[in-house]
Amino acid sequence: MQVNRRQFLRKSICAALGGAGLYSALGNLRLVSAAVGTRPPYAFGDYKALVCIYLYGGNDSFNMIVPTAGQAKIDYLASRGGLALTSGLVPLTPTAGTGPAGYALHPSMGDRTGTSIDQIPGNAGLGKLFNTGKAAIVANVGSLVYPVTKAQYQNGSVPTPAQLFSHDDQTTQWQTSRADDANVDGWGGRIADLLYSSNSGQVPMGITLSGNNRFQRGAIINPYAMDPSGVTRLSYSDEGSEAWIIGADNSAGATAYNALIAPGAQAHVLERAYADAATRSIANYQIIDGALGAVPTWTTPFPNSDLGAQLQMVARLIGVRSALGMQRQVFFVSAGNYDTHSTQIQDQADNLTTLSQALKAFYDATLQLGIADGVTAFTASDFGRSLAVNSSGTDHGWGGHHFVVGGGVRGQRFYGAMPSLAPDNNPDDTGYAQIIPTLSVDQYAATLARWFGVDAGGIDDIFPNLGHFGNADLGFML
């Protein structure tokens, strides 16, 4: 077996660390870069953004994308029993020869007309985005160390991810793409570590509208966190009342605080670290708040939901990208309540209505901004859910289907193979009604990273397990 210089040096460094993984031990892509020679800084003449839409709890994608004909429908009805959907489904019309016929979307993902607060008249949702070529479906994706068959899973002959079917562990593995290392940084953060020099602005490449997350955590670059309503200013309590550090409500308190975080005023390393973080936070607040002061030039209505508000703020930030000095950005938004052990019919209908409307509105906003070809939104979730039902819900599963949306997507297509939904003797089932993924998170993420501008060497650094799988680029991006 041939080993190139990059692989040799990586393995040598890992050996020198006593077997610890390079990323978990040092978490720094610069070590590899220094070992193999200095990389030229990345520079781009265009703008691109990745938007991760994380569905916390584990989305039941087998009731999101439903077979409507043939043996697949027979199997689906037998497996799903009282949870099976049979009416109101949104037909999918993949480009001829690019995907399986006879599948449809959950009824909540099609036309939603009306005047209630959670509906937008004329918002045709994800069904329209797929059928007009602006969205793709990536089938049966999940965390993997190596490809694994049912027989290999059952006899333990191939390594599989630790703590399968656990929310926390599977979320970590989805957000890091490293099912073999629980300590590694996120794959979005590792991309930012590599590409941060492509931006001229001071604001971090990663911005989260949904709090802390593993996906954007890097060794060099960490995300800036803000609320869907805008930036969160640094504040402190003064005799029970809140006073803004930046504002003039408590000038004496602000002066004292600023003196504490002034350069050179701290004796202890932890004090200096805190002061540095606080100073960066204030500077980022001022830059972003100033940029967002301009009224958006687009008029796209967004649904009145938390996810809608998060994506609306992402659109606003993309709209001021030039003022922020951004050529590349990575965003994180999320929605919860996908852990549908019970009352799944109603809960999933609400969840998928929200998801479909928000994604359609977001795509429309990028279209109005003239940047749709440079913005790609994609879904991720802890895991898919079990084929079998437990009264009114489903249990934790493994593989599941995901959407990729944007003008740069090779849409109206399915990527990967739709699994069997048979209740018995199912070749894709672990034996406990959980579907074994046939595409890895590594492949899904690497395809997005390549479109984003990461070169072949960077892909190798960010996704060291990608070589375990046959296809490094799934082809869903132009």
CSV table of C-alpha atoms in Angstrom, one decimal:
chain,number,residue,atom,x,y,z
A,1,MET,CA,0.0,0.0,0.0
A,2,GLN,CA,1.3,3.4,-0.9
A,3,VAL,CA,1.3,6.1,1.7
A,4,ASN,CA,1.8,9.7,0.7
A,5,ARG,CA,3.9,12.2,2.7
A,6,ARG,CA,0.9,13.8,4.4
A,7,GLN,CA,-0.4,10.4,5.6
A,8,PHE,CA,3.0,9.4,6.8
A,9,LEU,CA,3.6,12.5,8.8
A,10,ARG,CA,0.1,12.4,10.3
A,11,LYS,CA,0.6,8.8,11.4
A,12,SER,CA,4.1,9.6,12.7
A,13,ILE,CA,2.8,12.5,14.8
A,14,CYS,CA,0.0,10.4,16.2
A,15,ALA,CA,2.5,7.7,17.1
A,16,ALA,CA,4.6,10.3,18.9
A,17,LEU,CA,1.6,11.3,20.9
A,18,GLY,CA,1.3,7.8,22.3
A,19,GLY,CA,-1.5,6.7,20.1
A,20,ALA,CA,-3.8,9.7,20.8
A,21,GLY,CA,-5.6,11.1,17.8
A,22,LEU,CA,-4.0,14.1,16.2
A,23,TYR,CA,-7.1,16.2,16.3
A,24,SER,CA,-8.2,15.3,19.8
A,25,ALA,CA,-4.7,15.7,21.3
A,26,LEU,CA,-3.8,19.0,19.7
A,27,GLY,CA,-6.9,19.9,17.7
A,28,ASN,CA,-4.9,22.0,15.4
A,29,LEU,CA,-4.7,21.7,11.6
A,30,ARG,CA,-1.6,24.0,11.7
A,31,LEU,CA,0.5,21.1,13.0
A,32,VAL,CA,-0.1,19.1,9.9
A,33,SER,CA,0.4,22.2,7.7
A,34,ALA,CA,3.7,22.9,9.4
A,35,ALA,CA,4.8,19.3,9.0
A,36,VAL,CA,4.1,19.1,5.3
A,37,GLY,CA,5.1,22.6,4.3
A,38,THR,CA,3.3,25.9,4.7
A,39,ARG,CA,0.0,26.1,2.8
A,40,PRO,CA,-0.7,29.2,0.8
A,41,PRO,CA,-3.6,31.1,2.3
A,42,TYR,CA,-7.0,30.5,0.8
A,43,ALA,CA,-8.4,33.3,-1.3
A,44,PHE,CA,-11.8,33.3,-3.1
A,45,GLY,CA,-13.3,35.7,-5.6
A,46,ASP,CA,-16.8,34.7,-4.7
A,47,TYR,CA,-19.0,34.3,-1.6
A,48,LYS,CA,-20.3,31.0,-0.2
A,49,ALA,CA,-22.1,30.1,3.0
A,50,LEU,CA,-23.0,26.7,4.6
A,51,VAL,CA,-26.1,26.7,6.8
A,52,CYS,CA,-26.5,23.7,9.1
A,53,ILE,CA,-30.1,23.1,10.2
A,54,TYR,CA,-29.8,20.6,13.1
A,55,LEU,CA,-33.0,18.7,14.1
A,56,TYR,CA,-32.4,17.8,17.7
A,57,GLY,CA,-34.0,14.5,18.9
A,58,GLY,CA,-33.7,12.3,15.8
A,59,ASN,CA,-36.0,13.0,12.9
A,60,ASP,CA,-38.3,10.2,11.6
A,61,SER,CA,-37.3,10.5,8.0
A,62,PHE,CA,-39.2,7.3,7.0
A,63,ASN,CA,-42.4,9.3,7.6
A,64,MET,CA,-40.9,12.4,6.0
A,65,ILE,CA,-40.2,10.6,2.7
A,66,VAL,CA,-42.8,7.9,2.1
A,67,PRO,CA,-43.1,5.2,-0.6
A,68,THR,CA,-46.4,5.4,-2.6
A,69,ALA,CA,-46.1,2.4,-4.9
A,70,GLY,CA,-44.9,-1.2,-5.3
A,71,GLN,CA,-43.2,-3.4,-2.7
A,72,ALA,CA,-41.8,-0.4,-0.9
A,73,LYS,CA,-45.3,0.8,-0.1
A,74,ILE,CA,-46.4,-2.6,1.0
A,75,ASP,CA,-43.4,-2.9,3.3
A,76,TYR,CA,-43.9,0.6,4.7
A,77,LEU,CA,-47.6,0.0,5.5
A,78,ALA,CA,-46.7,-3.3,7.3
A,79,SER,CA,-43.9,-1.7,9.3
A,80,ARG,CA,-45.6,1.5,10.3
A,81,GLY,CA,-49.1,0.3,11.1
A,82,GLY,CA,-51.0,3.1,12.7
A,83,LEU,CA,-48.3,5.7,12.0
A,84,ALA,CA,-48.4,5.0,8.2
A,85,LEU,CA,-49.3,8.1,6.1
A,86,THR,CA,-51.6,7.4,3.1
A,87,SER,CA,-53.2,10.6,2.1
A,88,GLY,CA,-52.3,14.2,1.4
A,89,LEU,CA,-48.7,13.2,0.5
A,90,VAL,CA,-46.7,15.6,-1.7
A,91,PRO,CA,-45.5,13.8,-4.9
A,92,LEU,CA,-41.8,14.0,-5.7
A,93,THR,CA,-40.9,14.1,-9.4
A,94,PRO,CA,-37.1,13.3,-9.6
A,95,THR,CA,-35.4,14.0,-12.9
A,96,ALA,CA,-35.7,10.9,-15.1
A,97,GLY,CA,-33.1,8.3,-14.2
A,98,THR,CA,-31.8,10.1,-11.2
A,99,GLY,CA,-33.8,8.5,-8.4
A,100,PRO,CA,-36.5,6.1,-7.4
A,101,ALA,CA,-40.0,6.7,-8.6
A,102,GLY,CA,-43.0,6.4,-6.3
A,103,TYR,CA,-41.9,8.5,-3.3
A,104,ALA,CA,-43.6,11.5,-1.7
A,105,LEU,CA,-43.1,14.0,1.1
A,106,HIS,CA,-45.1,14.3,4.3
A,107,PRO,CA,-48.3,16.3,3.8
A,108,SER,CA,-46.9,19.2,5.8
A,109,MET,CA,-44.1,19.8,3.3
A,110,GLY,CA,-46.2,20.9,0.3
A,111,ASP,CA,-48.6,23.8,-0.3
A,112,ARG,CA,-49.5,25.6,2.9
A,113,THR,CA,-52.0,28.3,2.3
A,114,GLY,CA,-54.0,30.2,4.9
A,115,THR,CA,-53.9,33.1,7.2
A,116,SER,CA,-53.0,31.6,10.6
A,117,ILE,CA,-49.9,32.9,12.3
A,118,ASP,CA,-47.9,29.7,11.5
A,119,GLN,CA,-48.7,29.7,7.8
A,120,ILE,CA,-47.6,31.9,4.9
A,121,PRO,CA,-50.0,32.2,2.0
A,122,GLY,CA,-48.5,30.6,-1.2
A,123,ASN,CA,-45.5,29.1,0.6
A,124,ALA,CA,-45.2,25.8,-1.4
A,125,GLY,CA,-42.4,24.4,0.9
A,126,LEU,CA,-39.8,21.8,0.3
A,127,GLY,CA,-41.9,19.8,-2.2
A,128,LYS,CA,-41.7,22.7,-4.6
A,129,LEU,CA,-38.0,23.3,-4.0
A,130,PHE,CA,-37.3,19.6,-4.8
A,131,ASN,CA,-39.5,19.4,-7.9
A,132,THR,CA,-38.0,22.6,-9.3
A,133,GLY,CA,-34.4,21.5,-8.9
A,134,LYS,CA,-33.4,23.6,-5.8
A,135,ALA,CA,-33.3,20.7,-3.3
A,136,ALA,CA,-31.8,17.2,-3.3
A,137,ILE,CA,-32.5,14.2,-1.0
A,138,VAL,CA,-29.5,12.3,0.4
A,139,ALA,CA,-30.7,8.9,1.4
A,140,ASN,CA,-29.8,6.8,4.4
A,141,VAL,CA,-27.0,8.8,5.9
A,142,GLY,CA,-25.5,8.1,9.4
A,143,SER,CA,-22.4,8.0,11.5
A,144,LEU,CA,-20.0,5.2,10.5
A,145,VAL,CA,-16.4,4.2,11.0
A,146,TYR,CA,-16.5,1.8,8.1
A,147,PRO,CA,-19.2,0.5,5.8
A,148,VAL,CA,-21.0,-2.3,7.5
A,149,THR,CA,-23.5,-4.9,6.5
A,150,LYS,CA,-26.2,-6.5,8.6
A,151,ALA,CA,-24.1,-9.7,9.1
A,152,GLN,CA,-21.0,-7.7,10.0
A,153,TYR,CA,-22.9,-5.6,12.5
A,154,GLN,CA,-24.4,-8.6,14.2
A,155,ASN,CA,-21.2,-10.6,14.4
A,156,GLY,CA,-19.1,-7.5,15.4
A,157,SER,CA,-16.5,-8.1,12.7
A,158,VAL,CA,-16.4,-4.4,11.6
A,159,PRO,CA,-16.0,-1.4,14.0
A,160,THR,CA,-19.1,0.6,14.5
A,161,PRO,CA,-19.7,4.0,16.3
A,162,ALA,CA,-19.7,3.9,20.1
A,163,GLN,CA,-22.9,4.4,21.9
A,164,LEU,CA,-25.2,3.9,18.9
A,165,PHE,CA,-28.7,5.2,19.4
A,166,SER,CA,-27.7,7.7,22.1
A,167,HIS,CA,-28.7,11.3,21.6
A,168,ASP,CA,-25.6,12.9,23.0
A,169,ASP,CA,-23.1,10.5,21.3
A,170,GLN,CA,-24.8,10.5,17.9
A,171,THR,CA,-25.1,14.3,18.0
A,172,THR,CA,-21.4,14.5,18.6
A,173,GLN,CA,-20.6,12.1,15.8
A,174,TRP,CA,-22.9,13.9,13.3
A,175,GLN,CA,-21.4,17.3,14.3
A,176,THR,CA,-17.8,16.1,14.2
A,177,SER,CA,-18.0,13.5,11.5
A,178,ARG,CA,-15.7,11.4,13.7
A,179,ALA,CA,-17.5,8.3,15.0
A,180,ASP,CA,-14.1,7.1,16.2
A,181,ASP,CA,-13.1,10.1,18.4
A,182,ALA,CA,-15.3,11.7,20.9
A,183,ASN,CA,-12.9,14.6,21.6
A,184,VAL,CA,-12.4,16.0,18.2
A,185,ASP,CA,-13.6,19.5,17.1
A,186,GLY,CA,-16.6,19.9,14.8
A,187,TRP,CA,-16.2,19.5,11.0
A,188,GLY,CA,-17.6,23.0,10.5
A,189,GLY,CA,-15.0,24.3,13.0
A,190,ARG,CA,-12.2,22.4,11.2
A,191,ILE,CA,-13.3,24.0,7.9
A,192,ALA,CA,-13.2,27.4,9.5
A,193,ASP,CA,-9.7,26.7,11.0
A,194,LEU,CA,-8.5,26.0,7.4
A,195,LEU,CA,-10.3,28.7,5.5
A,196,TYR,CA,-10.4,31.6,8.0
A,197,SER,CA,-7.7,33.6,6.1
A,198,SER,CA,-10.0,33.9,3.1
A,199,ASN,CA,-12.0,36.5,5.1
A,200,SER,CA,-10.8,40.1,5.5
A,201,GLY,CA,-13.1,40.9,8.4
A,202,GLN,CA,-12.5,40.4,12.1
A,203,VAL,CA,-15.8,38.6,12.8
A,204,PRO,CA,-15.4,34.7,13.1
A,205,MET,CA,-16.3,32.7,10.0
A,206,GLY,CA,-18.8,30.7,12.1
A,207,ILE,CA,-22.0,32.3,13.6
A,208,THR,CA,-24.5,30.4,15.6
A,209,LEU,CA,-28.1,31.5,16.1
A,210,SER,CA,-28.8,28.5,18.4
A,211,GLY,CA,-26.2,28.6,21.2
A,212,ASN,CA,-23.2,26.3,21.7
A,213,ASN,CA,-22.7,23.4,19.4
A,214,ARG,CA,-20.0,21.0,18.6
A,215,PHE,CA,-20.3,21.5,14.8
A,216,GLN,CA,-18.7,24.9,14.8
A,217,ARG,CA,-16.1,24.3,17.5
A,218,GLY,CA,-12.5,24.7,16.1
A,219,ALA,CA,-9.0,24.8,17.4
A,220,ILE,CA,-8.3,28.3,16.0
A,221,ILE,CA,-11.7,29.7,15.2
A,222,ASN,CA,-14.7,29.4,17.4
A,223,PRO,CA,-18.2,30.7,16.5
A,224,TYR,CA,-19.8,34.0,17.5
A,225,ALA,CA,-23.1,33.4,19.2
A,226,MET,CA,-26.1,35.7,18.8
A,227,ASP,CA,-29.8,35.7,19.1
A,228,PRO,CA,-32.3,35.6,16.2
A,229,SER,CA,-33.3,39.1,17.2
A,230,GLY,CA,-29.7,40.4,17.0
A,231,VAL,CA,-26.5,40.5,18.9
A,232,THR,CA,-26.3,40.0,22.7
A,233,ARG,CA,-24.4,42.7,24.4
A,234,LEU,CA,-22.1,42.0,27.3
A,235,SER,CA,-23.8,43.0,30.6
A,236,TYR,CA,-23.5,42.7,34.3
A,237,SER,CA,-25.6,43.2,37.4
A,238,ASP,CA,-25.4,46.5,39.3
A,239,GLU,CA,-27.5,46.5,42.5
A,240,GLY,CA,-30.1,44.3,40.9
A,241,SER,CA,-30.4,46.2,37.7
A,242,GLU,CA,-28.8,45.3,34.4
A,243,ALA,CA,-26.4,47.8,32.9
A,244,TRP,CA,-24.9,47.6,29.4
A,245,ILE,CA,-21.1,47.7,29.3
A,246,ILE,CA,-21.2,49.4,25.9
A,247,GLY,CA,-24.0,51.9,26.8
A,248,ALA,CA,-24.0,55.0,28.9
A,249,ASP,CA,-26.4,53.8,31.5
A,250,ASN,CA,-23.7,53.1,34.0
A,251,SER,CA,-20.5,54.9,32.8
A,252,ALA,CA,-18.6,54.3,36.1
A,253,GLY,CA,-19.3,50.6,36.0
A,254,ALA,CA,-18.4,50.4,32.3
A,255,THR,CA,-15.1,52.3,33.0
A,256,ALA,CA,-14.2,49.9,35.8
A,257,TYR,CA,-15.1,46.8,33.8
A,258,ASN,CA,-13.1,48.1,30.8
A,259,ALA,CA,-10.1,48.7,33.0
A,260,LEU,CA,-10.3,45.1,34.2
A,261,ILE,CA,-10.1,43.7,30.7
A,262,ALA,CA,-7.6,46.2,29.4
A,263,PRO,CA,-4.4,44.7,27.8
A,264,GLY,CA,-1.7,44.0,30.3
A,265,ALA,CA,-4.0,44.5,33.4
A,266,GLN,CA,-4.2,40.8,34.3
A,267,ALA,CA,-1.7,38.8,36.2
A,268,HIS,CA,-3.1,35.3,35.8
A,269,VAL,CA,-3.3,33.3,32.5
A,270,LEU,CA,-7.0,32.6,33.1
A,271,GLU,CA,-7.7,36.3,33.7
A,272,ARG,CA,-5.9,37.1,30.5
A,273,ALA,CA,-7.9,34.5,28.6
A,274,TYR,CA,-11.2,35.9,29.9
A,275,ALA,CA,-10.2,39.5,29.2
A,276,ASP,CA,-9.2,38.5,25.6
A,277,ALA,CA,-12.6,36.7,25.1
A,278,ALA,CA,-14.5,39.6,26.5
A,279,THR,CA,-12.6,42.1,24.3
A,280,ARG,CA,-13.3,40.1,21.2
A,281,SER,CA,-16.9,39.8,22.1
A,282,ILE,CA,-17.3,43.5,22.5
A,283,ALA,CA,-15.5,44.2,19.2
A,284,ASN,CA,-17.6,41.6,17.3
A,285,TYR,CA,-20.8,43.0,18.8
A,286,GLN,CA,-20.0,46.5,17.6
A,287,ILE,CA,-19.1,45.4,14.1
A,288,ILE,CA,-22.1,43.1,13.6
A,289,ASP,CA,-24.6,45.5,15.3
A,290,GLY,CA,-23.3,48.3,13.1
A,291,ALA,CA,-23.6,46.3,9.9
A,292,LEU,CA,-27.1,45.1,10.8
A,293,GLY,CA,-28.2,48.7,11.3
A,294,ALA,CA,-29.0,49.0,7.6
A,295,VAL,CA,-32.5,48.1,6.6
A,296,PRO,CA,-32.6,44.8,4.5
A,297,THR,CA,-33.3,45.3,0.8
A,298,TRP,CA,-35.3,42.1,0.5
A,299,THR,CA,-38.9,41.6,1.5
A,300,THR,CA,-39.3,37.8,1.8
A,301,PRO,CA,-41.8,36.9,4.6
A,302,PHE,CA,-40.6,34.3,7.1
A,303,PRO,CA,-42.8,32.1,9.2
A,304,ASN,CA,-43.5,33.1,12.8
A,305,SER,CA,-41.4,30.3,14.3
A,306,ASP,CA,-38.1,30.1,16.2
A,307,LEU,CA,-36.5,28.4,13.2
A,308,GLY,CA,-38.0,31.0,10.9
A,309,ALA,CA,-36.5,33.8,13.0
A,310,GLN,CA,-33.1,32.1,13.1
A,311,LEU,CA,-33.0,31.7,9.3
A,312,GLN,CA,-34.2,35.2,8.8
A,313,MET,CA,-31.3,36.5,10.8
A,314,VAL,CA,-28.9,34.3,8.8
A,315,ALA,CA,-30.3,35.9,5.7
A,316,ARG,CA,-29.8,39.4,7.2
A,317,LEU,CA,-26.1,38.5,8.0
A,318,ILE,CA,-25.6,37.3,4.5
A,319,GLY,CA,-27.1,40.5,3.2
A,320,VAL,CA,-24.3,42.5,5.0
A,321,ARG,CA,-21.5,40.1,4.1
A,322,SER,CA,-19.5,42.8,2.4
A,323,ALA,CA,-19.6,45.2,5.4
A,324,LEU,CA,-18.4,42.3,7.6
A,325,GLY,CA,-15.6,41.4,5.2
A,326,MET,CA,-16.8,37.9,4.6
A,327,GLN,CA,-16.1,35.5,1.6
A,328,ARG,CA,-16.9,32.3,3.5
A,329,GLN,CA,-19.3,31.8,6.4
A,330,VAL,CA,-20.6,28.8,8.3
A,331,PHE,CA,-24.0,29.2,10.2
A,332,PHE,CA,-25.7,27.0,12.7
A,333,VAL,CA,-29.5,27.0,13.4
A,334,SER,CA,-31.6,24.3,15.0
A,335,ALA,CA,-35.0,23.1,15.9
A,336,GLY,CA,-36.0,20.7,18.7
A,337,ASN,CA,-38.9,18.3,19.6
A,338,TYR,CA,-37.9,15.6,17.1
A,339,ASP,CA,-37.6,12.9,19.7
A,340,THR,CA,-41.1,11.5,18.9
A,341,HIS,CA,-41.5,8.5,21.2
A,342,SER,CA,-45.2,9.4,21.4
A,343,THR,CA,-47.8,11.6,19.7
A,344,GLN,CA,-45.6,11.5,16.6
A,345,ILE,CA,-48.4,12.1,14.1
A,346,GLN,CA,-49.2,15.6,15.4
A,347,ASP,CA,-45.7,16.5,16.6
A,348,GLN,CA,-44.0,15.6,13.3
A,349,ALA,CA,-46.7,17.5,11.3
A,350,ASP,CA,-45.9,20.6,13.3
A,351,ASN,CA,-42.1,20.1,13.0
A,352,LEU,CA,-42.1,19.5,9.3
A,353,THR,CA,-44.4,22.4,8.6
A,354,THR,CA,-42.0,24.6,10.4
A,355,LEU,CA,-39.0,23.1,8.6
A,356,SER,CA,-40.5,23.3,5.2
A,357,GLN,CA,-41.8,26.8,5.5
A,358,ALA,CA,-38.6,28.2,7.0
A,359,LEU,CA,-36.3,26.5,4.3
A,360,LYS,CA,-38.5,27.8,1.5
A,361,ALA,CA,-38.6,31.3,2.9
A,362,PHE,CA,-34.8,31.2,3.4
A,363,TYR,CA,-34.2,30.1,-0.2
A,364,ASP,CA,-36.5,32.8,-1.5
A,365,ALA,CA,-34.5,35.4,0.6
A,366,THR,CA,-31.2,34.3,-0.9
A,367,LEU,CA,-32.8,34.5,-4.3
A,368,GLN,CA,-33.9,38.1,-3.6
A,369,LEU,CA,-30.4,38.9,-2.3
A,370,GLY,CA,-28.9,37.5,-5.6
A,371,ILE,CA,-26.8,35.0,-3.8
A,372,ALA,CA,-28.8,31.8,-4.0
A,373,ASP,CA,-26.1,30.0,-5.9
A,374,GLY,CA,-23.6,30.7,-3.1
A,375,VAL,CA,-25.7,29.6,-0.2
A,376,THR,CA,-26.4,25.9,0.7
A,377,ALA,CA,-28.6,24.8,3.6
A,378,PHE,CA,-28.5,21.2,4.8
A,379,THR,CA,-30.3,19.2,7.5
A,380,ALA,CA,-28.7,17.0,10.1
A,381,SER,CA,-30.1,15.1,13.1
A,382,ASP,CA,-29.0,12.8,15.9
A,383,PHE,CA,-30.2,9.7,13.9
A,384,GLY,CA,-33.2,8.4,12.0
A,385,ARG,CA,-35.8,6.5,13.9
A,386,SER,CA,-36.9,2.9,14.1
A,387,LEU,CA,-39.1,1.3,11.5
A,388,ALA,CA,-41.2,-0.3,14.2
A,389,VAL,CA,-43.6,1.7,16.2
A,390,ASN,CA,-44.3,1.8,19.9
A,391,SER,CA,-47.9,2.8,20.3
A,392,SER,CA,-48.0,6.4,19.0
A,393,GLY,CA,-44.3,7.0,18.2
A,394,THR,CA,-41.0,5.5,17.3
A,395,ASP,CA,-37.7,4.7,19.0
A,396,HIS,CA,-34.1,5.7,18.3
A,397,GLY,CA,-32.7,4.5,15.0
A,398,TRP,CA,-29.5,5.0,12.9
A,399,GLY,CA,-29.6,5.9,9.2
A,400,GLY,CA,-32.0,8.6,7.9
A,401,HIS,CA,-32.7,10.9,4.9
A,402,HIS,CA,-31.6,14.5,4.6
A,403,PHE,CA,-32.3,17.6,2.5
A,404,VAL,CA,-29.7,19.9,0.8
A,405,VAL,CA,-31.1,23.2,-0.5
A,406,GLY,CA,-29.7,26.0,-2.6
A,407,GLY,CA,-28.9,27.2,-6.1
A,408,GLY,CA,-25.6,25.3,-6.0
A,409,VAL,CA,-27.4,22.0,-5.4
A,410,ARG,CA,-27.7,19.4,-8.2
A,411,GLY,CA,-31.4,19.1,-7.3
A,412,GLN,CA,-34.5,17.1,-8.1
A,413,ARG,CA,-32.5,14.0,-7.5
A,414,PHE,CA,-32.0,11.3,-4.9
A,415,TYR,CA,-28.5,10.4,-3.8
A,416,GLY,CA,-27.7,7.0,-2.3
A,417,ALA,CA,-30.0,4.1,-2.0
A,418,MET,CA,-33.4,4.0,-0.3
A,419,PRO,CA,-33.3,1.2,2.2
A,420,SER,CA,-35.8,-1.7,2.6
A,421,LEU,CA,-38.7,-0.9,4.9
A,422,ALA,CA,-39.7,-4.5,5.3
A,423,PRO,CA,-40.8,-5.5,8.8
A,424,ASP,CA,-39.2,-9.0,8.6
A,425,ASN,CA,-36.0,-10.4,7.0
A,426,ASN,CA,-34.9,-6.9,6.2
A,427,PRO,CA,-31.3,-6.8,4.9
A,428,ASP,CA,-30.8,-3.2,6.0
A,429,ASP,CA,-32.1,-3.7,9.5
A,430,THR,CA,-29.8,-4.2,12.5
A,431,GLY,CA,-32.2,-6.8,13.8
A,432,TYR,CA,-34.0,-4.3,16.1
A,433,ALA,CA,-35.8,-2.2,13.4
A,434,GLN,CA,-33.0,0.3,13.1
A,435,ILE,CA,-31.8,0.9,9.5
A,436,ILE,CA,-28.0,0.6,8.9
A,437,PRO,CA,-26.8,3.7,7.0
A,438,THR,CA,-25.2,3.2,3.6
A,439,LEU,CA,-23.7,6.7,3.3
A,440,SER,CA,-21.5,8.1,6.0
A,441,VAL,CA,-21.6,11.6,7.6
A,442,ASP,CA,-18.0,11.9,6.3
A,443,GLN,CA,-19.2,11.6,2.7
A,444,TYR,CA,-22.1,14.0,3.2
A,445,ALA,CA,-19.9,16.6,4.9
A,446,ALA,CA,-17.0,16.2,2.5
A,447,THR,CA,-19.2,16.8,-0.5
A,448,LEU,CA,-20.4,20.1,1.1
A,449,ALA,CA,-16.8,21.1,2.1
A,450,ARG,CA,-15.5,20.5,-1.5
A,451,TRP,CA,-18.2,22.8,-2.9
A,452,PHE,CA,-17.3,25.3,-0.2
A,453,GLY,CA,-13.8,25.6,-1.5
A,454,VAL,CA,-11.7,23.1,0.6
A,455,ASP,CA,-9.1,21.6,-1.7
A,456,ALA,CA,-8.2,17.9,-1.9
A,457,GLY,CA,-5.4,18.2,0.8
A,458,GLY,CA,-7.8,20.0,3.1
A,459,ILE,CA,-10.5,17.4,2.7
A,460,ASP,CA,-7.9,14.8,3.6
A,461,ASP,CA,-7.0,16.7,6.8
A,462,ILE,CA,-10.6,17.5,7.9
A,463,PHE,CA,-12.0,14.0,7.1
A,464,PRO,CA,-9.3,11.5,7.9
A,465,ASN,CA,-11.7,8.5,7.7
A,466,LEU,CA,-13.2,9.5,4.3
A,467,GLY,CA,-10.9,6.9,2.6
A,468,HIS,CA,-12.8,4.1,4.4
A,469,PHE,CA,-15.7,4.8,2.0
A,470,GLY,CA,-16.0,4.2,-1.7
A,471,ASN,CA,-17.2,7.6,-2.9
A,472,ALA,CA,-15.6,10.7,-1.4
A,473,ASP,CA,-18.0,13.1,-3.3
A,474,LEU,CA,-21.6,12.1,-3.5
A,475,GLY,CA,-22.2,14.5,-6.4
A,476,PHE,CA,-25.1,16.5,-5.0
A,477,MET,CA,-23.3,19.8,-5.4
A,478,LEU,CA,-22.5,21.6,-8.7
